[in-house]
Coordinates of C-alpha atoms in Angstrom, one line a residue:
M1 CA -218.3 141.8 15.2
A2 CA -219.5 138.8 13.3
F3 CA -215.9 138.4 11.9
L4 CA -214.5 138.2 15.5
L5 CA -217.1 135.7 16.6
L6 CA -216.4 133.6 13.5
L7 CA -212.7 133.8 14.2
Q8 CA -213.2 132.7 17.9
V9 CA -215.3 129.7 16.7
L10 CA -212.6 128.7 14.2
L11 CA -209.9 128.9 16.8
L12 CA -212.0 126.8 19.1
L13 CA -212.5 124.2 16.4
L14 CA -208.8 124.2 15.6
C15 CA -208.0 123.7 19.3
L16 CA -210.5 120.8 19.5
A17 CA -209.1 119.3 16.3
V18 CA -205.5 119.5 17.7
Y19 CA -206.7 118.0 21.0
F20 CA -208.5 115.1 19.5
R21 CA -205.7 114.5 16.9
H22 CA -203.2 114.4 19.8
K23 CA -205.5 112.2 21.8
S24 CA -206.1 109.7 18.9
R25 CA -202.3 109.5 18.2
F26 CA -201.4 108.9 21.8
P27 CA -204.3 107.5 23.8
L28 CA -204.3 107.1 27.5
P29 CA -203.7 103.6 28.9
P30 CA -206.8 101.4 29.2
G31 CA -209.1 102.0 32.1
L32 CA -212.8 102.1 33.2
P33 CA -215.5 104.5 32.0
R34 CA -215.5 107.8 33.9
W35 CA -218.3 110.0 35.2
P36 CA -218.0 113.7 34.7
L37 CA -216.1 115.4 37.5
L38 CA -216.0 112.3 39.6
G39 CA -214.1 110.2 37.2
N40 CA -213.5 106.7 38.6
A41 CA -213.8 107.8 42.2
F42 CA -216.5 105.2 43.0
A43 CA -215.1 102.5 40.8
I44 CA -212.0 101.9 42.8
P45 CA -212.5 99.9 46.0
T46 CA -211.2 101.2 49.3
E47 CA -209.8 97.8 50.3
A48 CA -207.5 95.2 48.5
Q49 CA -206.8 97.7 45.7
H50 CA -203.7 95.8 44.7
V51 CA -205.8 92.7 43.9
F52 CA -208.4 94.8 42.1
F53 CA -205.8 96.5 39.9
K54 CA -204.2 93.1 39.1
R55 CA -207.5 91.5 38.1
L56 CA -208.7 94.5 36.1
G57 CA -205.4 94.5 34.2
A58 CA -205.9 90.8 33.3
K59 CA -209.5 91.6 32.2
L60 CA -208.5 94.5 30.0
E61 CA -205.4 92.6 28.8
S62 CA -203.1 95.5 29.8
K63 CA -200.2 95.7 32.2
I64 CA -200.7 99.5 32.6
L65 CA -204.0 101.2 33.5
H66 CA -205.3 104.7 33.7
F67 CA -207.9 106.2 36.1
Q68 CA -209.0 109.7 36.9
V69 CA -210.3 110.5 40.4
F70 CA -211.7 114.0 40.9
G71 CA -209.5 115.3 38.1
Q72 CA -206.3 113.6 39.3
S73 CA -204.7 111.4 36.7
M74 CA -203.6 108.0 38.1
V75 CA -201.6 105.4 36.3
V76 CA -201.2 101.9 37.7
I77 CA -198.3 99.7 36.6
N78 CA -198.8 95.9 37.0
D79 CA -195.6 94.8 35.2
L80 CA -192.0 94.7 36.3
K81 CA -190.5 95.6 32.9
I82 CA -192.8 98.6 32.5
A83 CA -191.9 99.8 36.0
Q84 CA -188.2 99.5 35.3
D85 CA -188.6 101.2 31.9
L86 CA -190.4 104.2 33.5
L87 CA -189.3 104.5 37.1
D88 CA -185.7 103.4 36.7
K89 CA -184.7 104.4 33.2
R90 CA -186.8 107.6 33.0
S91 CA -186.3 108.6 36.6
A92 CA -185.9 112.3 35.6
V93 CA -189.6 112.4 34.9
Y94 CA -190.9 109.9 37.5
S95 CA -189.0 110.6 40.7
S96 CA -191.3 113.1 42.5
R97 CA -194.2 112.3 44.9
P98 CA -197.8 113.4 45.0
R99 CA -198.5 115.7 48.0
S100 CA -200.4 113.9 50.8
R101 CA -202.9 116.5 52.0
M102 CA -203.8 114.5 55.1
L103 CA -200.2 113.8 56.1
M104 CA -198.5 117.1 55.2
D105 CA -201.3 119.8 55.3
I106 CA -203.6 118.5 58.0
M107 CA -201.2 116.6 60.2
G108 CA -198.4 119.0 59.5
I109 CA -195.9 116.1 59.1
D110 CA -194.0 117.3 56.0
F111 CA -190.5 116.1 57.0
L112 CA -190.7 112.4 56.1
F113 CA -188.3 112.3 53.2
P114 CA -189.8 109.1 51.6
F115 CA -192.9 111.2 50.9
M116 CA -191.2 114.5 49.9
P117 CA -191.3 115.8 46.4
Y118 CA -188.1 115.3 44.4
G119 CA -185.7 118.2 45.1
N120 CA -183.0 119.6 47.3
E121 CA -184.7 119.0 50.6
W122 CA -185.2 115.4 49.8
R123 CA -181.6 115.1 48.6
N124 CA -180.2 116.6 51.8
R125 CA -182.0 114.2 54.0
R126 CA -181.3 111.2 52.0
R127 CA -177.6 112.2 51.8
I128 CA -177.5 112.5 55.7
F129 CA -179.1 109.0 55.9
Q130 CA -176.6 107.4 53.5
R131 CA -173.5 108.9 55.2
Y132 CA -174.2 106.8 58.3
F133 CA -175.9 103.8 56.9
S134 CA -173.1 103.1 54.5
P135 CA -171.1 99.8 53.9
K136 CA -168.3 101.0 56.2
N137 CA -170.8 101.0 59.1
M138 CA -172.7 97.8 58.1
S139 CA -170.7 95.5 60.4
K140 CA -171.3 97.8 63.4
E141 CA -175.0 97.7 62.7
Q142 CA -175.0 93.9 62.3
D143 CA -173.3 93.6 65.7
R144 CA -176.2 95.7 67.1
Q145 CA -178.7 93.4 65.4
L146 CA -177.1 90.3 66.8
E147 CA -177.2 91.8 70.3
F148 CA -180.9 92.5 70.2
I149 CA -181.7 89.0 68.8
W150 CA -179.5 87.1 71.3
K151 CA -180.2 89.2 74.4
G152 CA -183.8 90.2 73.6
L153 CA -185.8 88.2 71.1
L154 CA -184.7 84.7 71.9
P155 CA -184.9 84.9 75.7
N156 CA -188.3 86.6 75.4
L157 CA -189.6 83.8 73.1
L158 CA -188.3 81.2 75.5
E159 CA -190.1 82.8 78.5
S160 CA -193.4 83.9 76.9
P161 CA -193.8 82.6 73.4
Q162 CA -197.5 83.5 73.2
R163 CA -196.4 87.2 73.1
F164 CA -194.4 86.8 69.9
P165 CA -195.8 89.9 68.1
E166 CA -194.7 92.0 71.1
H167 CA -191.3 90.4 71.2
L168 CA -190.7 90.9 67.5
L169 CA -191.6 94.6 67.9
S170 CA -189.3 94.8 70.9
C171 CA -186.5 93.3 69.0
L172 CA -186.9 95.0 65.6
G173 CA -188.0 98.3 67.1
G174 CA -185.3 98.2 69.7
M175 CA -182.7 97.8 66.9
I176 CA -184.0 100.9 65.2
T177 CA -184.3 102.9 68.4
S178 CA -180.7 102.0 69.3
S179 CA -179.4 102.5 65.8
V180 CA -181.0 106.0 65.4
Y181 CA -180.8 107.4 69.0
G182 CA -178.3 105.2 70.8
I183 CA -180.3 105.3 74.1
P184 CA -180.5 102.2 76.3
V185 CA -183.5 99.9 75.4
K186 CA -185.4 97.5 77.6
R187 CA -185.5 94.0 76.1
S188 CA -189.2 93.9 76.7
S189 CA -192.0 96.6 76.9
D190 CA -189.7 99.6 76.4
P191 CA -191.9 102.7 76.1
N192 CA -189.7 104.2 73.4
V193 CA -190.1 101.1 71.3
E194 CA -193.8 100.7 71.9
C195 CA -194.2 104.3 70.6
Q196 CA -193.2 103.0 67.2
E197 CA -196.3 101.0 67.0
H198 CA -198.2 104.2 67.6
T199 CA -196.4 105.9 64.7
F200 CA -197.9 103.2 62.5
L201 CA -200.8 105.6 62.4
V202 CA -198.7 107.8 60.1
S203 CA -198.9 105.0 57.5
E204 CA -202.7 105.6 57.5
G205 CA -202.3 109.3 57.0
S206 CA -199.6 108.8 54.3
T207 CA -201.8 106.6 52.2
T208 CA -202.7 108.9 49.3
G209 CA -206.4 108.6 48.7
R210 CA -207.1 107.0 52.0
F211 CA -208.8 110.2 53.0
L212 CA -211.1 112.3 50.8
V213 CA -209.1 115.4 51.5
D214 CA -206.2 113.9 49.4
L215 CA -208.5 113.9 46.4
I216 CA -210.5 117.1 47.2
P217 CA -207.9 119.5 48.7
A218 CA -210.5 122.2 49.5
L219 CA -211.7 120.0 52.3
K220 CA -208.7 120.9 54.4
Y221 CA -210.5 124.2 55.1
V222 CA -213.5 122.5 56.7
P223 CA -213.7 123.3 60.4
E224 CA -213.1 120.4 62.7
W225 CA -216.5 120.7 64.4
M226 CA -218.4 120.2 61.2
P227 CA -220.1 116.8 60.6
G228 CA -217.9 114.6 58.5
A229 CA -214.7 116.4 59.5
G230 CA -213.5 113.6 61.9
F231 CA -210.4 113.3 59.8
K232 CA -209.2 116.6 61.2
T233 CA -209.6 115.3 64.8
M234 CA -207.6 112.2 63.9
A235 CA -204.9 114.4 62.2
R236 CA -204.6 116.6 65.3
E237 CA -204.2 113.6 67.7
W238 CA -201.9 111.6 65.5
S239 CA -199.7 114.7 64.8
F240 CA -199.3 115.5 68.5
M241 CA -198.4 111.9 69.3
V242 CA -195.8 111.5 66.5
N243 CA -194.1 114.9 67.0
R244 CA -193.9 114.5 70.7
V245 CA -192.2 111.1 70.4
I246 CA -189.7 112.3 67.8
S247 CA -188.8 115.4 69.8
D248 CA -188.4 113.5 73.1
M249 CA -186.2 110.8 71.5
Y250 CA -183.9 113.4 70.0
T251 CA -183.6 115.3 73.2
A252 CA -182.8 112.1 75.1
T253 CA -179.9 111.4 72.7
L254 CA -178.4 114.9 73.2
K255 CA -178.7 114.5 77.0
G256 CA -177.1 111.0 76.7
M257 CA -174.2 112.4 74.7
D258 CA -173.6 114.9 77.4
D259 CA -173.5 112.4 80.3
G260 CA -171.9 109.6 78.3
T261 CA -174.8 107.1 78.3
T262 CA -175.5 107.2 74.5
R263 CA -173.8 104.6 72.4
E264 CA -172.7 105.5 68.9
C265 CA -175.8 105.9 66.7
F266 CA -177.0 107.8 63.7
V267 CA -177.6 111.1 65.6
S268 CA -174.4 111.1 67.6
W269 CA -172.3 110.0 64.6
S270 CA -173.8 112.7 62.4
L271 CA -173.3 115.4 64.9
N272 CA -169.7 114.3 65.7
E273 CA -168.8 114.1 62.0
Q274 CA -170.1 117.5 61.4
R275 CA -168.1 119.0 64.3
E276 CA -165.0 117.3 63.1
N277 CA -165.3 118.4 59.5
D278 CA -166.9 121.8 60.3
S279 CA -167.3 122.2 56.6
G280 CA -171.1 122.5 56.3
E281 CA -170.9 120.0 53.4
T282 CA -173.9 118.1 54.7
N283 CA -175.9 121.2 55.4
L284 CA -176.6 119.6 58.7
Q285 CA -178.9 121.6 60.9
S286 CA -180.4 120.5 64.2
G287 CA -183.9 120.5 62.7
I288 CA -183.0 118.6 59.6
L289 CA -181.1 115.9 61.6
Q290 CA -184.0 115.6 64.1
E291 CA -186.5 115.2 61.2
T292 CA -184.3 112.7 59.4
A293 CA -183.8 110.7 62.6
G294 CA -187.6 110.7 63.1
T295 CA -188.1 109.5 59.6
I296 CA -185.8 106.5 60.1
Y297 CA -187.4 105.8 63.5
K298 CA -190.9 105.8 62.1
A299 CA -190.3 104.0 58.7
G300 CA -187.7 101.4 59.8
T301 CA -189.9 99.3 62.0
D302 CA -193.3 99.0 60.3
T303 CA -192.1 97.0 57.3
R304 CA -189.6 94.8 59.1
L305 CA -192.3 93.8 61.7
S306 CA -194.8 93.0 59.0
T307 CA -192.3 90.8 57.2
A308 CA -191.3 89.0 60.4
L309 CA -194.9 88.3 61.2
T310 CA -195.5 87.1 57.7
F311 CA -192.6 84.7 58.1
I312 CA -194.1 83.3 61.4
L313 CA -197.4 82.8 59.6
A314 CA -195.7 81.1 56.7
M315 CA -193.9 78.6 59.0
L316 CA -197.1 77.9 60.8
L317 CA -198.9 77.1 57.5
H318 CA -196.0 75.2 55.9
P319 CA -194.3 72.9 58.4
D320 CA -192.5 71.1 55.5
V321 CA -190.7 74.4 54.6
Q322 CA -189.9 74.9 58.3
R323 CA -188.3 71.5 58.6
K324 CA -186.2 71.9 55.4
A325 CA -184.9 75.3 56.6
Q326 CA -184.1 73.8 60.1
A327 CA -182.2 70.9 58.5
E328 CA -180.1 73.3 56.5
I329 CA -179.3 75.5 59.5
D330 CA -178.4 72.4 61.6
A331 CA -176.0 71.2 58.9
V332 CA -174.2 74.5 58.7
V333 CA -174.4 75.9 62.2
G334 CA -174.5 72.7 64.3
S335 CA -175.9 72.5 67.8
S336 CA -173.3 74.3 69.9
R337 CA -173.8 77.9 68.8
L338 CA -176.3 80.4 67.4
P339 CA -176.4 81.5 63.7
D340 CA -174.6 84.7 62.7
F341 CA -174.0 86.7 59.6
D342 CA -171.0 84.6 58.5
D343 CA -173.5 81.7 57.9
M344 CA -175.6 83.6 55.4
P345 CA -173.8 82.6 52.2
H346 CA -174.0 78.9 53.2
L347 CA -177.8 78.9 53.8
P348 CA -179.4 79.1 50.3
Y349 CA -182.7 77.5 51.3
L350 CA -183.1 80.0 54.1
S351 CA -182.3 82.8 51.7
A352 CA -185.0 81.4 49.4
V353 CA -187.5 81.4 52.4
L354 CA -186.7 85.1 53.0
R355 CA -187.2 85.9 49.3
E356 CA -190.5 84.0 49.2
T357 CA -191.7 85.7 52.4
L358 CA -191.1 89.1 50.7
R359 CA -192.8 87.9 47.5
W360 CA -195.8 86.1 49.1
N361 CA -197.0 89.1 51.1
P362 CA -195.3 92.3 49.8
V363 CA -195.4 94.6 52.8
L364 CA -196.0 97.7 50.5
P365 CA -198.3 96.1 47.9
L366 CA -198.8 99.4 46.1
G367 CA -195.5 101.0 47.1
I368 CA -195.4 104.8 47.6
P369 CA -196.8 106.6 44.6
H370 CA -194.5 108.5 42.2
L371 CA -195.5 111.7 40.4
T372 CA -194.7 112.6 36.8
T373 CA -193.2 116.1 36.3
E374 CA -193.6 116.0 32.5
E375 CA -195.9 114.3 30.0
D376 CA -194.5 111.1 28.7
I377 CA -195.2 108.6 25.9
Y378 CA -194.7 104.9 26.5
D379 CA -195.4 102.2 24.0
G380 CA -197.8 104.5 22.2
L381 CA -199.7 105.4 25.4
R382 CA -199.8 108.9 26.8
I383 CA -199.0 109.5 30.5
P384 CA -200.1 113.0 31.5
K385 CA -197.9 115.4 33.5
G386 CA -198.9 115.4 37.1
S387 CA -200.1 111.8 37.1
M388 CA -199.9 109.7 40.2
I389 CA -197.9 106.6 39.3
I390 CA -198.6 103.5 41.3
A391 CA -196.3 100.5 41.0
N392 CA -198.3 97.5 42.0
S393 CA -195.6 95.4 43.5
Y394 CA -198.2 92.8 44.5
A395 CA -199.1 92.2 40.8
M396 CA -195.4 92.0 39.9
L397 CA -194.5 89.6 42.6
H398 CA -197.7 87.5 41.9
D399 CA -197.2 87.5 38.1
E400 CA -198.0 84.0 36.9
D401 CA -195.4 84.2 34.1
N402 CA -192.6 84.7 36.6
F403 CA -194.0 82.9 39.6
P404 CA -196.3 80.0 38.7
Q405 CA -199.0 79.4 41.3
P406 CA -198.2 82.7 43.0
E407 CA -200.5 82.3 45.9
L408 CA -198.6 79.3 47.1
F409 CA -195.6 79.7 49.5
K410 CA -192.8 77.8 47.6
P411 CA -189.2 78.8 48.4
E412 CA -188.0 76.3 45.9
R413 CA -189.0 78.6 43.1
F414 CA -185.8 80.6 43.9
L415 CA -183.6 77.6 43.8
K416 CA -181.9 75.5 41.0
E417 CA -179.8 72.5 41.9
G418 CA -179.6 73.5 45.5
K419 CA -178.4 77.1 44.8
L420 CA -180.1 80.4 44.4
N421 CA -181.2 80.8 40.8
P422 CA -180.0 84.1 39.4
D423 CA -182.6 83.8 36.5
V424 CA -185.5 84.3 38.9
F425 CA -185.8 88.0 39.8
N426 CA -185.0 88.7 43.5
P427 CA -187.6 90.5 45.7
E428 CA -184.8 91.6 47.9
T429 CA -183.6 94.0 45.2
T430 CA -186.6 94.3 42.9
A431 CA -190.1 95.7 43.5
T432 CA -190.2 95.2 47.3
F433 CA -188.2 98.3 48.2
G434 CA -189.3 100.6 45.4
F435 CA -187.8 101.8 42.1
G436 CA -185.5 104.4 40.6
R437 CA -184.2 107.3 42.6
R438 CA -186.9 106.6 45.3
I439 CA -185.8 103.1 46.2
C440 CA -185.6 102.5 49.9
P441 CA -182.1 103.4 51.1
G442 CA -182.3 101.1 54.1
A443 CA -183.1 97.9 52.2
Q444 CA -179.8 96.2 53.0
T445 CA -180.0 96.9 56.7
A446 CA -183.6 95.6 56.8
I447 CA -182.6 92.4 54.9
S448 CA -179.8 91.6 57.2
S449 CA -181.9 92.0 60.4
L450 CA -184.7 89.8 58.9
Y451 CA -182.3 87.1 57.8
L452 CA -180.9 86.7 61.3
V453 CA -184.3 86.9 63.0
M454 CA -185.5 84.0 60.8
A455 CA -182.3 82.0 61.2
S456 CA -182.3 82.4 65.0
I457 CA -185.9 81.4 65.5
L458 CA -185.7 78.3 63.3
A459 CA -182.4 77.3 64.9
L460 CA -184.0 77.1 68.4
F461 CA -187.8 76.9 68.1
V462 CA -190.7 75.2 66.3
V463 CA -193.7 77.1 65.1
S464 CA -196.9 75.0 65.3
P465 CA -200.7 75.4 65.5
E466 CA -202.3 76.5 68.8
L467 CA -204.6 73.9 70.3
D468 CA -208.2 74.5 71.3
S469 CA -209.9 73.2 74.4
E470 CA -210.2 69.7 72.8
D471 CA -206.5 69.6 71.8
K472 CA -207.4 70.1 68.2
P473 CA -205.3 72.5 66.0
I474 CA -206.8 75.9 65.6
E475 CA -207.1 76.6 61.9
V476 CA -205.4 79.8 60.6
G477 CA -205.5 81.3 57.2
P478 CA -203.4 83.8 55.3
R479 CA -205.3 87.0 56.0
F480 CA -203.6 90.4 55.8
S481 CA -204.5 94.1 56.6
E482 CA -205.4 96.5 53.9
S483 CA -203.4 99.6 54.9
I484 CA -200.5 101.0 52.9
I485 CA -198.5 98.4 54.8
S486 CA -199.8 94.8 54.6
R487 CA -199.3 92.7 57.7
P488 CA -200.9 89.5 58.9
L489 CA -204.1 90.0 60.9
P490 CA -203.7 88.8 64.5
F491 CA -203.3 85.0 64.7
S492 CA -202.3 82.5 67.4
C493 CA -199.6 79.8 67.3
R494 CA -197.3 77.9 69.5
I495 CA -193.5 78.6 69.5
T496 CA -191.8 75.9 71.5
P497 CA -188.1 75.0 72.0
R498 CA -186.9 72.3 69.6
G499 CA -186.6 69.0 71.4
D500 CA -183.3 68.2 69.6
K501 CA -181.6 71.4 70.8
K502 CA -180.4 72.4 74.3
V503 CA -182.0 75.7 74.0
E504 CA -181.6 76.9 77.6
N505 CA -177.9 76.1 77.5
L506 CA -177.4 78.1 74.3
L507 CA -179.3 81.1 75.8
K508 CA -177.9 80.8 79.3
E509 CA -175.5 83.7 79.0
Y510 CA -178.1 86.0 77.4
M511 CA -181.1 85.4 79.8
N512 CA -180.3 88.1 82.4
F513 CA -180.0 91.2 80.3
E514 CA -182.9 93.6 81.0
I515 CA -181.3 96.6 79.2
I516 CA -179.6 96.3 75.7

């Protein structure tokens, strides 16, 4: 008996020796002291986490950090090269996603493929997306974008400029609604477009760690009536709203295909292609297509709207930048027509403004977390299997080594001798839209729509401060929300027709469209 006890003690000591030897050889990345069980749960703030992680990295002199929250390993990457080394070059290990308990288990919304774990279901949905949103369909989508800007956004801004957030939503959300479902869209206050603002609630639910149930999964079994279980009431209401909207939109498209009122779109094109091929190659089932369409509808508007609002705010705060961009547009486009996509290569300063807008306020400052499927060693540091990997795009796009004075809005940082500088890394292709196999597949469509929105507004309008009762400019500062998506907090400004442009004449043929 004594021998067996001694043997157990020796085995235990051997295991501990191996553990600490392994730990000393490959330590975890630097982090904060941890409490037993709780880990760093109360050390990480609930707001402005991207700023906290950046400052902590500077304090600890490390571009990669490690935390543990209720037993969950979490690694934060503040450096572009490290993100590329791990998420791009080692994508076989870093391409999955942590499961959002609030979104998937409580809300029951498990079909949004950007949040799916890496695997066949994710591949099927992404493949369906890419078959339609491919280069061969790009010109068709750009024509749709032009239509919504010329017939919707610009007339709306001329008639009621104070409602610019609503008009941007109507335009950008209308593009997505038409692109995905092909149903007619009102140029203003379309209920199907306004529903997209409601689906912004999904962003709250999808923020891993936003709710305690994401960190303590057992809380999903707590009854809704118990004190502190308000998250379950929220989940039920949000889930009902989102699922109803997505189901109704898909049904409306099918009905429109039958009666001939649906224009070509993602849903109709995908169904027609499947019928023509009848090969089953895309594994296209009604449920999968409906879910993929709902994902695009939900995810396509939030980020574009946030970027467009950031652009308006930047023009308000930096009138010198606005004037330079307008001068360039005038020199290329002239005064007798509106900008179009053929102008894009000839407007480097405007392209720099777009890049700086994406850099200045990254709309997904912490991206969408990745998950490691195997333990990994990087630069002598151990990254445990099952770690949540957070790529802090805010820290990368505000890195003083790459972008001096990062808090300033300076499009010139992307230019050299009047041309775009290829030596400055481009937020259109790096950090903003994710990394590796999980990079956003709709990035190019989003960039083209934002480019034309910006060019069109600057070609016809001036953004200036709103005046108070004493005709003094109302001061506005760069303040942003703290959700998974960063957008400017509500602000007021004036958007008025440029005095040197015959705006009404340029828009005359587009003013009377109520349906696009």
